[in-house]
Every structure is written in structure tokens, then in C-alpha cells.
Amino acid sequence: MSANTPETTAAPELEARIRRKLTGQRFMHLIGADLTSITPGRVEAELVLADKHLQQRGFAHGGLIATLADLVAGFAAVTLVPDNFGVVTSDLKISYLHPGVGRQIKAIGWVLKAGRRLHFCEAEVWCDELLIAKASATMAVIEPAT
């Protein structure tokens, strides 16, 4: 396979497009998260846990975990829409399985089914090597104004 096949050139173009859109994602930067993997229909993010992320018992705050699940599910959906389209969360359901105690959070989001108006997504949130939350999300596709 040559270096200029669509399979090898699409990934850098997709990553550049998503990274450009991330500049407007101020809340993600505020909490210190960064996307570490971007592929069509799948996104991963990581965050080093700090005191500012913890609730009163020393666990990763539930809002932080939900935010990361929402972030990766949403950007997984963004990878499958045209550049001038967007997505917003229509529905998010999260189940907390274990407290987040550790050094690093990793969130993985993927698209189960991409539709014209709605994308159905899932996400997992891990703390170190332990699955701490599972989420499902519906992302509404936002078309550009005509």
C-alpha cells in the first residue's frame, strides 16, 4: 500500500480537523483533558487527576466523569459528520461502577450507529486500570444554517 492511499491520508486530515474544532472546547481545557486518539467514530481522552478534580471523599467528582464521557462520545460523533456540521448532546445516561481513585482518567467514546439526525454513542471511563463508569449518549447532528 502506498503512502498516499486514502486510508493513510484520511487519519491525519481527520485529526487536524478535530483538533481545530477543539480550540473552541474551553471546558475540556479548563479541566486539563486532552484527546489522545482520534479515529473515525472513536475518540479517547486522558486527564491526570489533581486535587481540583476530587469531591469531598477524595474520589474523582461525578461531574468530571460525566463530562469526560460526554466529551469522548460527542467528539466520536463529530468525526463522522461533515466539517461544517456539529453535534450537541441530546441525551446522556451514565452509570458509576466504582469510585475514581488513582492517578489518571482515560475515557473512550465510540459511535454505535450514525444517523442523519442522531448518532447513538457509548463511552467508558477508566481510572488507572479500573472501569469506573459506563455511559450511553445520543448526539443530535446540527446542520449549518442555510
mmCIF file of N, CA and C in Angstrom:
data_model
loop_
_atom_site.group_PDB
_atom_site.id
_atom_site.type_symbol
_atom_site.label_atom_id
_atom_site.label_comp_id
_atom_site.label_asym_id
_atom_site.label_seq_id
_atom_site.Cartn_x
_atom_site.Cartn_y
_atom_site.Cartn_z
ATOM 1 N N MET A 1 0.845 -1.183 0.000
ATOM 2 C CA MET A 1 0.000 0.000 0.000
ATOM 3 C C MET A 1 0.885 1.239 0.000
ATOM 4 N N SER A 2 0.614 2.179 -0.893
ATOM 5 C CA SER A 2 1.436 3.380 -0.983
ATOM 6 C C SER A 2 1.090 4.346 0.140
ATOM 7 N N ALA A 3 1.972 5.275 0.395
ATOM 8 C CA ALA A 3 1.782 6.236 1.483
ATOM 9 C C ALA A 3 0.668 7.232 1.191
ATOM 10 N N ASN A 4 0.217 7.324 -0.046
ATOM 11 C CA ASN A 4 -0.801 8.306 -0.400
ATOM 12 C C ASN A 4 -2.188 7.712 -0.568
ATOM 13 N N THR A 5 -2.410 6.507 -0.085
ATOM 14 C CA THR A 5 -3.742 5.924 -0.183
ATOM 15 C C THR A 5 -4.685 6.652 0.750
ATOM 16 N N PRO A 6 -5.994 6.637 0.468
ATOM 17 C CA PRO A 6 -6.949 7.326 1.335
ATOM 18 C C PRO A 6 -6.890 6.853 2.782
ATOM 19 N N GLU A 7 -6.579 5.567 3.008
ATOM 20 C CA GLU A 7 -6.546 5.046 4.376
ATOM 21 C C GLU A 7 -5.471 5.726 5.220
ATOM 22 N N THR A 8 -4.340 6.050 4.611
ATOM 23 C CA THR A 8 -3.259 6.646 5.396
ATOM 24 C C THR A 8 -3.324 8.156 5.438
ATOM 25 N N THR A 9 -3.943 8.791 4.428
ATOM 26 C CA THR A 9 -4.007 10.248 4.447
ATOM 27 C C THR A 9 -5.239 10.762 5.172
ATOM 28 N N ALA A 10 -6.283 9.949 5.292
ATOM 29 C CA ALA A 10 -7.514 10.409 5.942
ATOM 30 C C ALA A 10 -7.307 10.637 7.437
ATOM 31 N N ALA A 11 -6.540 9.790 8.102
ATOM 32 C CA ALA A 11 -6.372 9.906 9.548
ATOM 33 C C ALA A 11 -5.726 11.233 9.952
ATOM 34 N N PRO A 12 -4.609 11.662 9.328
ATOM 35 C CA PRO A 12 -4.040 12.960 9.715
ATOM 36 C C PRO A 12 -4.982 14.131 9.416
ATOM 37 N N GLU A 13 -5.725 14.056 8.307
ATOM 38 C CA GLU A 13 -6.672 15.120 7.980
ATOM 39 C C GLU A 13 -7.804 15.166 9.002
ATOM 40 N N LEU A 14 -8.304 13.993 9.394
ATOM 41 C CA LEU A 14 -9.364 13.926 10.399
ATOM 42 C C LEU A 14 -8.863 14.474 11.726
ATOM 43 N N GLU A 15 -7.696 14.056 12.136
ATOM 44 C CA GLU A 15 -7.153 14.536 13.411
ATOM 45 C C GLU A 15 -6.966 16.042 13.393
ATOM 46 N N ALA A 16 -6.467 16.586 12.291
ATOM 47 C CA ALA A 16 -6.271 18.037 12.192
ATOM 48 C C ALA A 16 -7.612 18.769 12.275
ATOM 49 N N ARG A 17 -8.639 18.232 11.626
ATOM 50 C CA ARG A 17 -9.972 18.850 11.658
ATOM 51 C C ARG A 17 -10.542 18.838 13.078
ATOM 52 N N ILE A 18 -10.413 17.710 13.772
ATOM 53 C CA ILE A 18 -10.939 17.614 15.139
ATOM 54 C C ILE A 18 -10.140 18.506 16.076
ATOM 55 N N ARG A 19 -8.833 18.534 15.949
ATOM 56 C CA ARG A 19 -8.007 19.394 16.815
ATOM 57 C C ARG A 19 -8.356 20.865 16.601
ATOM 58 N N ARG A 20 -8.670 21.250 15.360
ATOM 59 C CA ARG A 20 -9.090 22.627 15.078
ATOM 60 C C ARG A 20 -10.397 22.930 15.813
ATOM 61 N N LYS A 21 -11.337 21.991 15.791
ATOM 62 C CA LYS A 21 -12.615 22.191 16.488
ATOM 63 C C LYS A 21 -12.420 22.222 18.007
ATOM 64 N N LEU A 22 -11.406 21.550 18.498
ATOM 65 C CA LEU A 22 -11.149 21.521 19.946
ATOM 66 C C LEU A 22 -10.726 22.869 20.508
ATOM 67 N N THR A 23 -10.243 23.764 19.657
ATOM 68 C CA THR A 23 -9.811 25.066 20.177
ATOM 69 C C THR A 23 -10.966 25.809 20.829
ATOM 70 N N GLY A 24 -12.192 25.556 20.382
ATOM 71 C CA GLY A 24 -13.353 26.192 20.987
ATOM 72 C C GLY A 24 -13.914 25.442 22.180
ATOM 73 N N GLN A 25 -13.361 24.302 22.509
ATOM 74 C CA GLN A 25 -13.848 23.464 23.622
ATOM 75 C C GLN A 25 -13.136 23.894 24.900
ATOM 76 N N ARG A 26 -13.525 25.043 25.414
ATOM 77 C CA ARG A 26 -12.822 25.644 26.550
ATOM 78 C C ARG A 26 -12.938 24.838 27.845
ATOM 79 N N PHE A 27 -14.099 24.210 28.077
ATOM 80 C CA PHE A 27 -14.278 23.479 29.324
ATOM 81 C C PHE A 27 -13.323 22.286 29.402
ATOM 82 N N MET A 28 -13.100 21.607 28.282
ATOM 83 C CA MET A 28 -12.162 20.497 28.252
ATOM 84 C C MET A 28 -10.766 20.960 28.680
ATOM 85 N N HIS A 29 -10.362 22.110 28.173
ATOM 86 C CA HIS A 29 -9.042 22.641 28.525
ATOM 87 C C HIS A 29 -9.003 23.095 29.985
ATOM 88 N N LEU A 30 -10.121 23.615 30.478
ATOM 89 C CA LEU A 30 -10.189 24.054 31.869
ATOM 90 C C LEU A 30 -9.935 22.892 32.833
ATOM 91 N N ILE A 31 -10.489 21.724 32.541
ATOM 92 C CA ILE A 31 -10.296 20.584 33.443
ATOM 93 C C ILE A 31 -8.968 19.863 33.191
ATOM 94 N N GLY A 32 -8.304 20.173 32.082
ATOM 95 C CA GLY A 32 -6.996 19.589 31.812
ATOM 96 C C GLY A 32 -7.022 18.307 30.997
ATOM 97 N N ALA A 33 -8.123 18.043 30.299
ATOM 98 C CA ALA A 33 -8.219 16.834 29.479
ATOM 99 C C ALA A 33 -7.615 17.082 28.103
ATOM 100 N N ASP A 34 -7.160 16.003 27.479
ATOM 101 C CA ASP A 34 -6.604 16.094 26.126
ATOM 102 C C ASP A 34 -7.008 14.853 25.350
ATOM 103 N N LEU A 35 -7.379 15.033 24.099
ATOM 104 C CA LEU A 35 -7.669 13.879 23.246
ATOM 105 C C LEU A 35 -6.352 13.208 22.881
ATOM 106 N N THR A 36 -6.291 11.909 23.067
ATOM 107 C CA THR A 36 -5.066 11.156 22.806
ATOM 108 C C THR A 36 -5.177 10.260 21.585
ATOM 109 N N SER A 37 -6.387 9.994 21.126
ATOM 110 C CA SER A 37 -6.594 9.158 19.946
ATOM 111 C C SER A 37 -7.860 9.623 19.232
ATOM 112 N N ILE A 38 -7.734 9.817 17.917
ATOM 113 C CA ILE A 38 -8.864 10.259 17.105
ATOM 114 C C ILE A 38 -8.902 9.397 15.852
ATOM 115 N N THR A 39 -9.956 8.592 15.720
ATOM 116 C CA THR A 39 -10.166 7.791 14.519
ATOM 117 C C THR A 39 -11.647 7.911 14.151
ATOM 118 N N PRO A 40 -12.028 7.572 12.944
ATOM 119 C CA PRO A 40 -13.437 7.716 12.576
ATOM 120 C C PRO A 40 -14.356 6.924 13.512
ATOM 121 N N GLY A 41 -15.245 7.647 14.183
ATOM 122 C CA GLY A 41 -16.211 7.019 15.073
ATOM 123 C C GLY A 41 -15.697 6.641 16.435
ATOM 124 N N ARG A 42 -14.463 7.018 16.781
ATOM 125 C CA ARG A 42 -13.877 6.644 18.075
ATOM 126 C C ARG A 42 -12.871 7.706 18.522
ATOM 127 N N VAL A 43 -12.989 8.087 19.801
ATOM 128 C CA VAL A 43 -12.097 9.095 20.373
ATOM 129 C C VAL A 43 -11.712 8.671 21.784
ATOM 130 N N GLU A 44 -10.474 8.961 22.166
ATOM 131 C CA GLU A 44 -10.006 8.705 23.524
ATOM 132 C C GLU A 44 -9.442 9.985 24.110
ATOM 133 N N ALA A 45 -9.620 10.156 25.414
ATOM 134 C CA ALA A 45 -9.090 11.322 26.116
ATOM 135 C C ALA A 45 -8.464 10.872 27.429
ATOM 136 N N GLU A 46 -7.509 11.653 27.891
ATOM 137 C CA GLU A 46 -6.861 11.366 29.166
ATOM 138 C C GLU A 46 -6.765 12.630 29.995
ATOM 139 N N LEU A 47 -6.686 12.412 31.299
ATOM 140 C CA LEU A 47 -6.587 13.504 32.249
ATOM 141 C C LEU A 47 -5.817 12.994 33.463
ATOM 142 N N VAL A 48 -4.846 13.746 33.923
ATOM 143 C CA VAL A 48 -4.126 13.407 35.153
ATOM 144 C C VAL A 48 -4.933 13.976 36.318
ATOM 145 N N LEU A 49 -5.318 13.112 37.244
ATOM 146 C CA LEU A 49 -6.137 13.544 38.383
ATOM 147 C C LEU A 49 -5.344 14.474 39.300
ATOM 148 N N ALA A 50 -5.990 15.544 39.684
ATOM 149 C CA ALA A 50 -5.416 16.515 40.619
ATOM 150 C C ALA A 50 -6.454 16.802 41.697
ATOM 151 N N ASP A 51 -6.049 17.496 42.748
ATOM 152 C CA ASP A 51 -6.974 17.831 43.838
ATOM 153 C C ASP A 51 -8.218 18.557 43.339
ATOM 154 N N LYS A 52 -8.073 19.389 42.318
ATOM 155 C CA LYS A 52 -9.210 20.158 41.811
ATOM 156 C C LYS A 52 -10.287 19.275 41.190
ATOM 157 N N HIS A 53 -9.967 18.017 40.884
ATOM 158 C CA HIS A 53 -10.915 17.090 40.260
ATOM 159 C C HIS A 53 -11.672 16.222 41.271
ATOM 160 N N LEU A 54 -11.334 16.341 42.535
ATOM 161 C CA LEU A 54 -11.849 15.415 43.539
ATOM 162 C C LEU A 54 -13.028 15.988 44.307
ATOM 163 N N GLN A 55 -13.923 15.100 44.738
ATOM 164 C CA GLN A 55 -15.003 15.507 45.629
ATOM 165 C C GLN A 55 -14.523 15.357 47.063
ATOM 166 N N GLN A 56 -15.403 15.592 48.014
ATOM 167 C CA GLN A 56 -15.015 15.688 49.421
ATOM 168 C C GLN A 56 -14.430 14.408 50.015
ATOM 169 N N ARG A 57 -14.699 13.244 49.442
ATOM 170 C CA ARG A 57 -14.159 11.983 49.964
ATOM 171 C C ARG A 57 -12.880 11.557 49.250
ATOM 172 N N GLY A 58 -12.406 12.378 48.308
ATOM 173 C CA GLY A 58 -11.167 12.082 47.612
ATOM 174 C C GLY A 58 -11.337 11.291 46.330
ATOM 175 N N PHE A 59 -12.593 11.105 45.886
ATOM 176 C CA PHE A 59 -12.860 10.397 44.628
ATOM 177 C C PHE A 59 -12.948 11.419 43.499
ATOM 178 N N ALA A 60 -12.682 10.964 42.274
ATOM 179 C CA ALA A 60 -12.918 11.825 41.116
ATOM 180 C C ALA A 60 -14.385 12.243 41.131
ATOM 181 N N HIS A 61 -14.636 13.519 40.963
ATOM 182 C CA HIS A 61 -16.005 14.040 41.031
ATOM 183 C C HIS A 61 -16.856 13.434 39.917
ATOM 184 N N GLY A 62 -18.098 13.091 40.253
ATOM 185 C CA GLY A 62 -19.008 12.503 39.276
ATOM 186 C C GLY A 62 -19.238 13.399 38.075
ATOM 187 N N GLY A 63 -19.245 14.708 38.303
ATOM 188 C CA GLY A 63 -19.410 15.651 37.195
ATOM 189 C C GLY A 63 -18.232 15.598 36.232
ATOM 190 N N LEU A 64 -17.045 15.393 36.762
ATOM 191 C CA LEU A 64 -15.856 15.249 35.916
ATOM 192 C C LEU A 64 -15.979 13.994 35.055
ATOM 193 N N ILE A 65 -16.397 12.904 35.676
ATOM 194 C CA ILE A 65 -16.525 11.638 34.953
ATOM 195 C C ILE A 65 -17.583 11.759 33.860
ATOM 196 N N ALA A 66 -18.715 12.373 34.184
ATOM 197 C CA ALA A 66 -19.771 12.565 33.183
ATOM 198 C C ALA A 66 -19.299 13.485 32.061
ATOM 199 N N THR A 67 -18.559 14.519 32.419
ATOM 200 C CA THR A 67 -18.025 15.436 31.407
ATOM 201 C C THR A 67 -17.116 14.704 30.435
ATOM 202 N N LEU A 68 -16.243 13.854 30.956
ATOM 203 C CA LEU A 68 -15.328 13.120 30.079
ATOM 204 C C LEU A 68 -16.076 12.137 29.189
ATOM 205 N N ALA A 69 -17.090 11.473 29.724
ATOM 206 C CA ALA A 69 -17.899 10.558 28.914
ATOM 207 C C ALA A 69 -18.609 11.331 27.797
ATOM 208 N N ASP A 70 -19.177 12.468 28.146
ATOM 209 C CA ASP A 70 -19.866 13.316 27.174
ATOM 210 C C ASP A 70 -18.893 13.809 26.106
ATOM 211 N N LEU A 71 -17.726 14.211 26.524
ATOM 212 C CA LEU A 71 -16.704 14.731 25.617
ATOM 213 C C LEU A 71 -16.302 13.698 24.566
ATOM 214 N N VAL A 72 -15.968 12.486 25.004
ATOM 215 C CA VAL A 72 -15.488 11.497 24.039
ATOM 216 C C VAL A 72 -16.612 10.968 23.155
ATOM 217 N N ALA A 73 -17.809 10.825 23.717
ATOM 218 C CA ALA A 73 -18.938 10.396 22.888
ATOM 219 C C ALA A 73 -19.246 11.463 21.841
ATOM 220 N N GLY A 74 -19.252 12.714 22.264
ATOM 221 C CA GLY A 74 -19.548 13.812 21.345
ATOM 222 C C GLY A 74 -18.528 13.955 20.245
ATOM 223 N N PHE A 75 -17.259 13.902 20.594
ATOM 224 C CA PHE A 75 -16.242 14.057 19.555
ATOM 225 C C PHE A 75 -16.126 12.813 18.679
ATOM 226 N N ALA A 76 -16.490 11.646 19.195
ATOM 227 C CA ALA A 76 -16.579 10.464 18.324
ATOM 228 C C ALA A 76 -17.621 10.722 17.237
ATOM 229 N N ALA A 77 -18.755 11.322 17.634
ATOM 230 C CA ALA A 77 -19.795 11.658 16.658
ATOM 231 C C ALA A 77 -19.311 12.725 15.679
ATOM 232 N N VAL A 78 -18.578 13.704 16.174
ATOM 233 C CA VAL A 78 -18.071 14.776 15.310
ATOM 234 C C VAL A 78 -17.187 14.207 14.192
ATOM 235 N N THR A 79 -16.469 13.128 14.480
ATOM 236 C CA THR A 79 -15.585 12.554 13.449
ATOM 237 C C THR A 79 -16.360 12.026 12.252
ATOM 238 N N LEU A 80 -17.671 11.810 12.405
ATOM 239 C CA LEU A 80 -18.467 11.207 11.338
ATOM 240 C C LEU A 80 -19.395 12.191 10.622
ATOM 241 N N VAL A 81 -19.337 13.469 10.980
ATOM 242 C CA VAL A 81 -20.164 14.466 10.293
ATOM 243 C C VAL A 81 -19.260 15.364 9.442
ATOM 244 N N PRO A 82 -19.828 15.988 8.394
ATOM 245 C CA PRO A 82 -19.017 16.909 7.580
ATOM 246 C C PRO A 82 -18.452 18.045 8.419
ATOM 247 N N ASP A 83 -17.401 18.651 7.929
ATOM 248 C CA ASP A 83 -16.678 19.675 8.681
ATOM 249 C C ASP A 83 -17.552 20.850 9.089
ATOM 250 N N ASN A 84 -18.525 21.230 8.258
ATOM 251 C CA ASN A 84 -19.347 22.390 8.583
ATOM 252 C C ASN A 84 -20.569 22.033 9.446
ATOM 253 N N PHE A 85 -20.687 20.786 9.852
ATOM 254 C CA PHE A 85 -21.752 20.339 10.747
ATOM 255 C C PHE A 85 -21.204 20.288 12.172
ATOM 256 N N GLY A 86 -22.088 20.127 13.123
ATOM 257 C CA GLY A 86 -21.692 19.963 14.509
ATOM 258 C C GLY A 86 -22.600 18.953 15.184
ATOM 259 N N VAL A 87 -22.352 18.692 16.449
ATOM 260 C CA VAL A 87 -23.227 17.827 17.239
ATOM 261 C C VAL A 87 -23.391 18.436 18.630
ATOM 262 N N VAL A 88 -24.534 18.167 19.228
ATOM 263 C CA VAL A 88 -24.779 18.547 20.624
ATOM 264 C C VAL A 88 -25.390 17.340 21.323
ATOM 265 N N THR A 89 -25.183 17.269 22.605
ATOM 266 C CA THR A 89 -25.725 16.159 23.378
ATOM 267 C C THR A 89 -27.227 16.321 23.532
ATOM 268 N N SER A 90 -27.943 15.291 23.119
ATOM 269 C CA SER A 90 -29.391 15.259 23.269
ATOM 270 C C SER A 90 -29.773 14.484 24.533
ATOM 271 N N ASP A 91 -28.988 13.458 24.841
ATOM 272 C CA ASP A 91 -29.290 12.598 25.982
ATOM 273 C C ASP A 91 -27.981 11.980 26.469
ATOM 274 N N LEU A 92 -27.823 11.921 27.788
ATOM 275 C CA LEU A 92 -26.642 11.285 28.375
ATOM 276 C C LEU A 92 -27.081 10.510 29.603
ATOM 277 N N LYS A 93 -26.752 9.228 29.632
ATOM 278 C CA LYS A 93 -27.047 8.386 30.787
ATOM 279 C C LYS A 93 -25.735 7.758 31.231
ATOM 280 N N ILE A 94 -25.424 7.909 32.494
ATOM 281 C CA ILE A 94 -24.158 7.383 32.992
ATOM 282 C C ILE A 94 -24.403 6.508 34.214
ATOM 283 N N SER A 95 -23.674 5.406 34.270
ATOM 284 C CA SER A 95 -23.704 4.523 35.435
ATOM 285 C C SER A 95 -22.308 4.523 36.042
ATOM 286 N N TYR A 96 -22.244 4.847 37.331
ATOM 287 C CA TYR A 96 -20.970 4.863 38.054
ATOM 288 C C TYR A 96 -20.766 3.480 38.669
ATOM 289 N N LEU A 97 -19.667 2.831 38.324
ATOM 290 C CA LEU A 97 -19.418 1.457 38.742
ATOM 291 C C LEU A 97 -18.482 1.362 39.950
ATOM 292 N N HIS A 98 -17.524 2.264 40.014
ATOM 293 C CA HIS A 98 -16.538 2.296 41.109
ATOM 294 C C HIS A 98 -16.124 3.740 41.336
ATOM 295 N N PRO A 99 -15.661 4.063 42.538
ATOM 296 C CA PRO A 99 -15.125 5.410 42.743
ATOM 297 C C PRO A 99 -13.838 5.595 41.951
ATOM 298 N N GLY A 100 -13.634 6.802 41.490
ATOM 299 C CA GLY A 100 -12.410 7.125 40.751
ATOM 300 C C GLY A 100 -11.304 7.504 41.707
ATOM 301 N N VAL A 101 -10.459 6.542 42.017
ATOM 302 C CA VAL A 101 -9.324 6.767 42.910
ATOM 303 C C VAL A 101 -8.082 6.282 42.173
ATOM 304 N N GLY A 102 -7.159 7.180 41.928
ATOM 305 C CA GLY A 102 -5.952 6.795 41.208
ATOM 306 C C GLY A 102 -5.210 8.011 40.689
ATOM 307 N N ARG A 103 -4.429 7.758 39.647
ATOM 308 C CA ARG A 103 -3.588 8.819 39.100
ATOM 309 C C ARG A 103 -4.117 9.406 37.803
ATOM 310 N N GLN A 104 -4.753 8.567 36.977
ATOM 311 C CA GLN A 104 -5.116 9.026 35.644
ATOM 312 C C GLN A 104 -6.490 8.511 35.232
ATOM 313 N N ILE A 105 -7.227 9.380 34.549
ATOM 314 C CA ILE A 105 -8.521 9.018 33.980
ATOM 315 C C ILE A 105 -8.345 8.882 32.473
ATOM 316 N N LYS A 106 -8.936 7.822 31.933
ATOM 317 C CA LYS A 106 -8.964 7.633 30.484
ATOM 318 C C LYS A 106 -10.417 7.406 30.093
ATOM 319 N N ALA A 107 -10.870 8.139 29.100
ATOM 320 C CA ALA A 107 -12.234 7.989 28.600
ATOM 321 C C ALA A 107 -12.176 7.580 27.139
ATOM 322 N N ILE A 108 -13.028 6.630 26.776
ATOM 323 C CA ILE A 108 -13.084 6.113 25.412
ATOM 324 C C ILE A 108 -14.528 6.235 24.942
ATOM 325 N N GLY A 109 -14.734 6.866 23.797
ATOM 326 C CA GLY A 109 -16.073 7.019 23.253
ATOM 327 C C GLY A 109 -16.139 6.516 21.832
ATOM 328 N N TRP A 110 -17.281 5.932 21.477
ATOM 329 C CA TRP A 110 -17.444 5.425 20.116
ATOM 330 C C TRP A 110 -18.897 5.568 19.676
ATOM 331 N N VAL A 111 -19.081 5.554 18.365
ATOM 332 C CA VAL A 111 -20.413 5.660 17.782
ATOM 333 C C VAL A 111 -20.929 4.256 17.508
ATOM 334 N N LEU A 112 -22.092 3.945 18.065
ATOM 335 C CA LEU A 112 -22.744 2.664 17.788
ATOM 336 C C LEU A 112 -23.480 2.703 16.455
ATOM 337 N N LYS A 113 -24.205 3.809 16.224
ATOM 338 C CA LYS A 113 -24.960 3.975 14.987
ATOM 339 C C LYS A 113 -25.002 5.449 14.649
ATOM 340 N N ALA A 114 -24.531 5.771 13.460
ATOM 341 C CA ALA A 114 -24.574 7.147 12.982
ATOM 342 C C ALA A 114 -25.781 7.311 12.065
ATOM 343 N N GLY A 115 -26.621 8.254 12.391
ATOM 344 C CA GLY A 115 -27.782 8.542 11.555
ATOM 345 C C GLY A 115 -27.677 9.931 10.960
ATOM 346 N N ARG A 116 -28.672 10.286 10.164
ATOM 347 C CA ARG A 116 -28.660 11.603 9.530
ATOM 348 C C ARG A 116 -28.875 12.708 10.563
ATOM 349 N N ARG A 117 -29.735 12.468 11.548
ATOM 350 C CA ARG A 117 -30.061 13.470 12.567
ATOM 351 C C ARG A 117 -29.527 13.138 13.957
ATOM 352 N N LEU A 118 -29.381 11.845 14.259
ATOM 353 C CA LEU A 118 -28.931 11.411 15.583
ATOM 354 C C LEU A 118 -27.814 10.387 15.457
ATOM 355 N N HIS A 119 -26.842 10.497 16.353
ATOM 356 C CA HIS A 119 -25.783 9.494 16.471
ATOM 357 C C HIS A 119 -25.911 8.868 17.856
ATOM 358 N N PHE A 120 -25.930 7.556 17.901
ATOM 359 C CA PHE A 120 -26.030 6.834 19.168
ATOM 360 C C PHE A 120 -24.631 6.372 19.555
ATOM 361 N N CYS A 121 -24.212 6.759 20.754
ATOM 362 C CA CYS A 121 -22.822 6.575 21.179
ATOM 363 C C CYS A 121 -22.754 5.900 22.545
ATOM 364 N N GLU A 122 -21.585 5.357 22.842
ATOM 365 C CA GLU A 122 -21.280 4.835 24.170
ATOM 366 C C GLU A 122 -19.919 5.350 24.602
ATOM 367 N N ALA A 123 -19.687 5.292 25.901
ATOM 368 C CA ALA A 123 -18.395 5.706 26.442
ATOM 369 C C ALA A 123 -18.081 4.890 27.687
ATOM 370 N N GLU A 124 -16.809 4.692 27.901
ATOM 371 C CA GLU A 124 -16.301 4.093 29.136
ATOM 372 C C GLU A 124 -15.309 5.059 29.745
ATOM 373 N N VAL A 125 -15.300 5.119 31.067
ATOM 374 C CA VAL A 125 -14.331 5.941 31.782
ATOM 375 C C VAL A 125 -13.570 5.025 32.731
ATOM 376 N N TRP A 126 -12.262 5.075 32.621
ATOM 377 C CA TRP A 126 -11.362 4.223 33.402
ATOM 378 C C TRP A 126 -10.516 5.086 34.318
ATOM 379 N N CYS A 127 -10.234 4.601 35.522
ATOM 380 C CA CYS A 127 -9.276 5.233 36.417
ATOM 381 C C CYS A 127 -8.159 4.228 36.613
ATOM 382 N N ASP A 128 -6.986 4.591 36.154
ATOM 383 C CA ASP A 128 -5.866 3.667 36.070
ATOM 384 C C ASP A 128 -6.346 2.433 35.287
ATOM 385 N N GLU A 129 -6.427 1.271 35.854
ATOM 386 C CA GLU A 129 -6.836 0.070 35.112
ATOM 387 C C GLU A 129 -8.243 -0.414 35.459
ATOM 388 N N LEU A 130 -9.035 0.420 36.139
ATOM 389 C CA LEU A 130 -10.362 0.010 36.606
ATOM 390 C C LEU A 130 -11.460 0.786 35.870
ATOM 391 N N LEU A 131 -12.420 0.061 35.310
ATOM 392 C CA LEU A 131 -13.573 0.689 34.673
ATOM 393 C C LEU A 131 -14.452 1.295 35.767
ATOM 394 N N ILE A 132 -14.605 2.628 35.759
ATOM 395 C CA ILE A 132 -15.353 3.289 36.825
ATOM 396 C C ILE A 132 -16.723 3.795 36.378
ATOM 397 N N ALA A 133 -16.943 3.908 35.063
ATOM 398 C CA ALA A 133 -18.248 4.380 34.584
ATOM 399 C C ALA A 133 -18.490 3.941 33.154
ATOM 400 N N LYS A 134 -19.764 3.766 32.851
ATOM 401 C CA LYS A 134 -20.207 3.402 31.506
ATOM 402 C C LYS A 134 -21.335 4.362 31.154
ATOM 403 N N ALA A 135 -21.328 4.873 29.932
ATOM 404 C CA ALA A 135 -22.337 5.856 29.542
ATOM 405 C C ALA A 135 -22.887 5.549 28.159
ATOM 406 N N SER A 136 -24.118 5.984 27.955
ATOM 407 C CA SER A 136 -24.692 5.976 26.612
ATOM 408 C C SER A 136 -25.163 7.404 26.338
ATOM 409 N N ALA A 137 -25.037 7.811 25.095
ATOM 410 C CA ALA A 137 -25.376 9.179 24.734
ATOM 411 C C ALA A 137 -26.015 9.226 23.359
ATOM 412 N N THR A 138 -26.914 10.157 23.195
ATOM 413 C CA THR A 138 -27.478 10.452 21.882
ATOM 414 C C THR A 138 -26.991 11.851 21.520
ATOM 415 N N MET A 139 -26.396 11.957 20.355
ATOM 416 C CA MET A 139 -25.879 13.231 19.866
ATOM 417 C C MET A 139 -26.738 13.683 18.682
ATOM 418 N N ALA A 140 -27.242 14.895 18.777
ATOM 419 C CA ALA A 140 -28.044 15.466 17.688
ATOM 420 C C ALA A 140 -27.100 16.176 16.711
ATOM 421 N N VAL A 141 -27.289 15.884 15.442
ATOM 422 C CA VAL A 141 -26.477 16.488 14.388
ATOM 423 C C VAL A 141 -27.036 17.884 14.093
ATOM 424 N N ILE A 142 -26.156 18.868 14.095
ATOM 425 C CA ILE A 142 -26.530 20.257 13.825
ATOM 426 C C ILE A 142 -26.029 20.622 12.426
ATOM 427 N N GLU A 143 -26.971 20.889 11.542
ATOM 428 C CA GLU A 143 -26.622 21.245 10.168
ATOM 429 C C GLU A 143 -26.306 22.726 10.100
ATOM 430 N N PRO A 144 -25.467 23.120 9.141
ATOM 431 C CA PRO A 144 -25.149 24.552 9.011
ATOM 432 C C PRO A 144 -26.390 25.341 8.592
ATOM 433 N N ALA A 145 -26.421 26.589 9.008
ATOM 434 C CA ALA A 145 -27.530 27.478 8.612
ATOM 435 C C ALA A 145 -27.475 27.693 7.110
ATOM 436 N N THR A 146 -28.644 27.685 6.497
ATOM 437 C CA THR A 146 -28.677 27.867 5.026
ATOM 438 C C THR A 146 -28.922 29.300 4.647
#
